[in-house]
CSV table of C-alpha atoms and ligand atoms in Angstrom, one decimal:
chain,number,residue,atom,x,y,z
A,986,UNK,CA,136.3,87.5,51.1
A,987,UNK,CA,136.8,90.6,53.1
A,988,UNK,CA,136.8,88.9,56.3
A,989,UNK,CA,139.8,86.6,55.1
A,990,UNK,CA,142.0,89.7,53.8
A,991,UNK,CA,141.4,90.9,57.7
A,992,UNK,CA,142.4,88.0,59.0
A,993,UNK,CA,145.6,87.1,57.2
A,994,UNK,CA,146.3,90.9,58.2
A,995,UNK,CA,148.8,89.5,60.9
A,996,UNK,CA,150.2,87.2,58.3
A,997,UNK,CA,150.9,90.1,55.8
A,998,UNK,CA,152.4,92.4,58.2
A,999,UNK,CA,154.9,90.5,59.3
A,1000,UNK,CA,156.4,89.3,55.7
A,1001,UNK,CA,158.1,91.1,52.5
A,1002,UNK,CA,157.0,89.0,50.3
A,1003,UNK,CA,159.7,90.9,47.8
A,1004,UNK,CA,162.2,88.9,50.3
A,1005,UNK,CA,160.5,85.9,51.4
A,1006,UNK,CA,159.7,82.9,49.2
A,1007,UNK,CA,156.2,82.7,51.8
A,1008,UNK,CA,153.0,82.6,49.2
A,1009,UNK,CA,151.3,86.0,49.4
A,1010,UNK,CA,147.7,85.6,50.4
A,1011,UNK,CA,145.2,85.4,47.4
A,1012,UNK,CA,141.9,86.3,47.4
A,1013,UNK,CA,140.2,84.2,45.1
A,1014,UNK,CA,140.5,80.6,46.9
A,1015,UNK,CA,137.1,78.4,47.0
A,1016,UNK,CA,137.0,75.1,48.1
A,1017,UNK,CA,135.4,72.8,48.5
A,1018,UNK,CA,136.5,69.2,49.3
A,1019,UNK,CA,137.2,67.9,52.4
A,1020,UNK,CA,139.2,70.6,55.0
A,1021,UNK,CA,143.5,70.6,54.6
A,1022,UNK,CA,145.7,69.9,57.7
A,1023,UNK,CA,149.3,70.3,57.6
A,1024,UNK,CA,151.9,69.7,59.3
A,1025,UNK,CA,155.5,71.5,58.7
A,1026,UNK,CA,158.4,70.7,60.2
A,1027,UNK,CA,160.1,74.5,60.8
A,1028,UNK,CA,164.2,75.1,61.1
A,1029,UNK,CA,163.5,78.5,62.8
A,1030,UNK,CA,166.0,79.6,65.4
A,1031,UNK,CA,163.4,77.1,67.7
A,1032,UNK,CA,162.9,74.0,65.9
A,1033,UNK,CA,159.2,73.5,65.8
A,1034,UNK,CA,156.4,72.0,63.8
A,1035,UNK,CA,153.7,74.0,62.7
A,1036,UNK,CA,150.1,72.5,62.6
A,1037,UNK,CA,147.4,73.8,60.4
A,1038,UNK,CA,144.1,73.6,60.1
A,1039,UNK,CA,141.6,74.8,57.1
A,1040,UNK,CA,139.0,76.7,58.9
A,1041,UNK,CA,136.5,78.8,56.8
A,1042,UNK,CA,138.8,80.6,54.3
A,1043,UNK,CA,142.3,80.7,56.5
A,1044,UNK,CA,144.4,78.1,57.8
A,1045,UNK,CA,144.5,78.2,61.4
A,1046,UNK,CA,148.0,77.9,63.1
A,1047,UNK,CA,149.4,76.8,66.4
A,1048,UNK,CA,153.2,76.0,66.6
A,1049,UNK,CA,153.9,73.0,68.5
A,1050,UNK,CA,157.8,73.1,70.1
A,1051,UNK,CA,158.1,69.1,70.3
A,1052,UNK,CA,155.8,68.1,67.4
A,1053,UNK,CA,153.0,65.4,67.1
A,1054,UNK,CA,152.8,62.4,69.3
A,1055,UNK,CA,150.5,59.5,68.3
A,1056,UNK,CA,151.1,58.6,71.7
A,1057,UNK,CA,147.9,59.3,73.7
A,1058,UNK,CA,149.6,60.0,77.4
A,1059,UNK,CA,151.9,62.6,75.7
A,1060,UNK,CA,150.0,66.1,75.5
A,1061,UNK,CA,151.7,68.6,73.5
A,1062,UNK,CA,151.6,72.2,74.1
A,1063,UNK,CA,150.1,74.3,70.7
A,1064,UNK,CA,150.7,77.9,71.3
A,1065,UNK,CA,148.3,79.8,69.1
A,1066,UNK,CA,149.8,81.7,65.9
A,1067,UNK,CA,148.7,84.0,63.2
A,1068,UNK,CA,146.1,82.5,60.3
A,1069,UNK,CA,148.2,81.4,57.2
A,1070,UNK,CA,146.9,81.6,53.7
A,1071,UNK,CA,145.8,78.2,52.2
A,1072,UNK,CA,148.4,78.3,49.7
A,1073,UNK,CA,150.8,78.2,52.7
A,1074,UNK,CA,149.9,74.4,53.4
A,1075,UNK,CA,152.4,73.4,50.4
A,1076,UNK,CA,155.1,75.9,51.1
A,1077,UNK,CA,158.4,74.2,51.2
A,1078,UNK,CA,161.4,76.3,51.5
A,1079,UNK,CA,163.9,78.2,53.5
A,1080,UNK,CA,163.0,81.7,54.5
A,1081,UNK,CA,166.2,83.9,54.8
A,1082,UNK,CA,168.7,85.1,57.3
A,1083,UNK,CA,167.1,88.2,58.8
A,1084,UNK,CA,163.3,87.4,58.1
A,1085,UNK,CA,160.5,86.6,60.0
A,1086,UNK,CA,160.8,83.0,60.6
A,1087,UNK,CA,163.9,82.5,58.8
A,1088,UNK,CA,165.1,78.4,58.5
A,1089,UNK,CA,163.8,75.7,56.3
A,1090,UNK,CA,160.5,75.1,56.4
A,1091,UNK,CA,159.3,70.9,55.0
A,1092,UNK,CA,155.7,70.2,54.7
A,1093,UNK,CA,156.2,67.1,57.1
A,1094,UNK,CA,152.3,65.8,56.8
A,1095,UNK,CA,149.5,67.3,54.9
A,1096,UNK,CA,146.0,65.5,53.9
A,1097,UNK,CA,142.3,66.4,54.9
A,1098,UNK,CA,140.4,66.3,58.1
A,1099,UNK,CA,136.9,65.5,59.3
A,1100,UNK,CA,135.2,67.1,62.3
A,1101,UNK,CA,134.3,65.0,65.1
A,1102,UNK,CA,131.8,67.5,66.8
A,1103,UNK,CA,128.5,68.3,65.7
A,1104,UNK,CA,129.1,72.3,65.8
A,1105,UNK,CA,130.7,73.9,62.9
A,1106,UNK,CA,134.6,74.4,62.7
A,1107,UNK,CA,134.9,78.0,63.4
A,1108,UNK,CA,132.5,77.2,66.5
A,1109,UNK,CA,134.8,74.4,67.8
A,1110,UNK,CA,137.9,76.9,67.2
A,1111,UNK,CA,135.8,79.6,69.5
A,1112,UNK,CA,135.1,77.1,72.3
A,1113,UNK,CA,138.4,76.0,72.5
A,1114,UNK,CA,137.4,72.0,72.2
A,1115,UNK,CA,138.4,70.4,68.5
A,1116,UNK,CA,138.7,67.2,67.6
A,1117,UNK,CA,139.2,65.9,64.3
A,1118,UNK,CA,140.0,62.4,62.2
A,1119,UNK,CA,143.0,63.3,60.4
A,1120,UNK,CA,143.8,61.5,57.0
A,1121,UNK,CA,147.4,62.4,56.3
A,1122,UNK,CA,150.1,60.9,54.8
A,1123,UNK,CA,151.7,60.0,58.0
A,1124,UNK,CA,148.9,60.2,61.0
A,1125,UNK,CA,145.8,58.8,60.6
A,1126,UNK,CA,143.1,58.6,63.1
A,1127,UNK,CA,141.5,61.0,66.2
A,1128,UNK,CA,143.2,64.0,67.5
A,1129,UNK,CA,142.0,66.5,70.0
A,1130,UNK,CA,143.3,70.6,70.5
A,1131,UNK,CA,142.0,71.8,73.9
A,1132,UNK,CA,143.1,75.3,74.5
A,1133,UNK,CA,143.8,75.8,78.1
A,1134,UNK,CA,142.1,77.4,81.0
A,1135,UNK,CA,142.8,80.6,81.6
A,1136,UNK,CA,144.4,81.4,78.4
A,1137,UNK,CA,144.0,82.5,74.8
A,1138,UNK,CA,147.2,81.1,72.8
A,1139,UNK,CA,148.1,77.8,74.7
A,1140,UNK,CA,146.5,74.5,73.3
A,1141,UNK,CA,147.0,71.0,73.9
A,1142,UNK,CA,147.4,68.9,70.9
A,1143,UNK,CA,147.0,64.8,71.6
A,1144,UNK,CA,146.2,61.5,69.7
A,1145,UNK,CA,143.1,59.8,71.0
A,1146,UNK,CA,143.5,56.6,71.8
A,1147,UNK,CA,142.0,54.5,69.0
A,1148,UNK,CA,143.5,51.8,66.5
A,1149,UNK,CA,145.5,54.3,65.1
A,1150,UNK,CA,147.6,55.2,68.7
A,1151,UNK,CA,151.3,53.6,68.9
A,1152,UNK,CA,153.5,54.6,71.9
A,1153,UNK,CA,156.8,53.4,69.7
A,1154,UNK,CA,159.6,55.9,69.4
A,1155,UNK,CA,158.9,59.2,67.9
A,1156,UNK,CA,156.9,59.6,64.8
A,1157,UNK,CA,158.6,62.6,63.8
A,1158,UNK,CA,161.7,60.3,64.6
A,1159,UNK,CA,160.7,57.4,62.1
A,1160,UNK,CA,159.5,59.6,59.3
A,1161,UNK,CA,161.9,62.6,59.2
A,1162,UNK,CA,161.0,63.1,55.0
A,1163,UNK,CA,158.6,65.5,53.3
A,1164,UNK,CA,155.3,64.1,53.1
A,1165,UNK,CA,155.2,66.6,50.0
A,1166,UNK,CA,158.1,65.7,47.9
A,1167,UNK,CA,160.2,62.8,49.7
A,1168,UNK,CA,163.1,65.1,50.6
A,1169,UNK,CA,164.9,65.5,53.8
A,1170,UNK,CA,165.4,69.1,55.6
A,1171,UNK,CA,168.6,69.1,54.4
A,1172,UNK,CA,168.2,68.4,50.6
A,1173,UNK,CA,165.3,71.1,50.8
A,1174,UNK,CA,168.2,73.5,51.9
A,1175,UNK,CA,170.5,72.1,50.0
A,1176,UNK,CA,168.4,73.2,46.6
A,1177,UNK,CA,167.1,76.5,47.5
A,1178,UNK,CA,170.9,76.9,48.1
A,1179,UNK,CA,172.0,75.5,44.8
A,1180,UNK,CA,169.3,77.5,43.1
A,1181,UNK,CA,170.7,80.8,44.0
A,1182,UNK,CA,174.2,79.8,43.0
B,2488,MN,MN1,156.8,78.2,62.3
C-alpha cells in the first residue's frame, strides 16, 4: 500500500481536507470486482469533465475541457491530472470559494470497465494506448485514450465505432443529471447550500 500513499501524494498536497468536502485518501481499499470509471461533470472556474479510471490501487485522471463524445470522428483532448483516491469516484459536491478546484462537482457517469488489450492496465497507461469497454450508466461500449506524440499530459479520448456510436446531439447535452443520485448541477449546489444554512 505504500506505493498508493506516494502516488496520491499530488492529490494530498494540494487539498485541506479540514476545508474541502474531497474524501481523504484511505489506505485500506481492496477490490476486487471489475475496475471503476467515472465520469464527473466539474463547475470549476473551466467547466470540464473529469474522467477516471481504476488502475491498480488509484484512480487515474485526465480532465477533458469539452467532455465525452460517443461520436467516433470527434477526438477529445484528456490532459493528464493527478491520481484520485478510489473513494473519489462517488464524490458529489461543491468544493469552496478559494480551494483547489473550487465549483460543484456531479458524478455524471460511473460503472466498471474491461480492458481491450492483452497487457495489464498499468502497462497500457505506460504505453500511452488504452482501450477499454465501458459499462456505465450512460456510455456503453469501446473507447480509446491515446496520449500524444511528443508529450506526457495530453491524451485523446474517443468512442470507437461500434453498435454503441451515435453522432446525435451531445450526450452530455441529453443527459445533464447525476448518474449517482438523479440530481441536476444545480440542485447539488442548491443542497450543499441549504445544508450550511
Ligand atoms: Mn476537475
Amino acid at each position: 500500500m505504500a506505493t498508493q500513499i506516494k502516488k496520491l501524494t499530488p492529490y494530498a498536497e494540494r487539498r485541506n481536507f479540514g476545508k474541502t468536502p474531497e474524501p481523504e485518501p484511505k489506505t485500506h481499499i481492496q477490490r476486487t470486482k471489475n475496475p471503476l470509471f467515472v465520469i464527473q461533470e466539474h463547475h470549476a472556474s473551466h467547466l470540464h469533465w473529469d474522467l477516471r479510471l481504476e488502475i491498480n490501487d488509484v484512480l487515474k485522471s485526465w480532465a477533458v475541457p469539452k467532455g465525452p463524445s460517443i461520436n467516433p470522428t470527434e477526438k477529445r483532448l484528456a490532459i493528464l491530472t493527478e491520481d484520485h483516491p478510489l473513494e473519489y469516484a462517488h464524490f458529489e459536491g461543491t468544493i469552496p470559494e478559494g480551494l483547489y478546484g473550487a465549483g460543484t462537482v456531479m458524478v455524471w457517469d460511473i460503472g466498471t470497465y474491461i480492458n481491450e488489450k492483452t497487457i495489464p492496465m498499468d502497462q497500457c497507461f505506460d504505453e500511452g494506448r488504452i482501450e477499454i469497454t465501458v459499462k456505465g450508466k450512460k456510455l456503453l461500449g469501446t473507447f480509446a485514450l491515446i496520449r500524444l506524440k511528443s508529450s506526457e499530459k495530453n491524451w485523446i479520448f474517443f468512442k470507437i465505432d461500434d453498435a454503441f456510436a451515435h453522432t446525435g446531439t451531445a450526450i452530455t447535452k441529453t443527459h445533464n443529471k447525476s448518474a449517482l443520485t438523479g440530481r441536476t448541477v444545480v440542485q447539488i449546489a442548491q443542497e450543499v447550500k441549504k445544508s450550511h444554512e
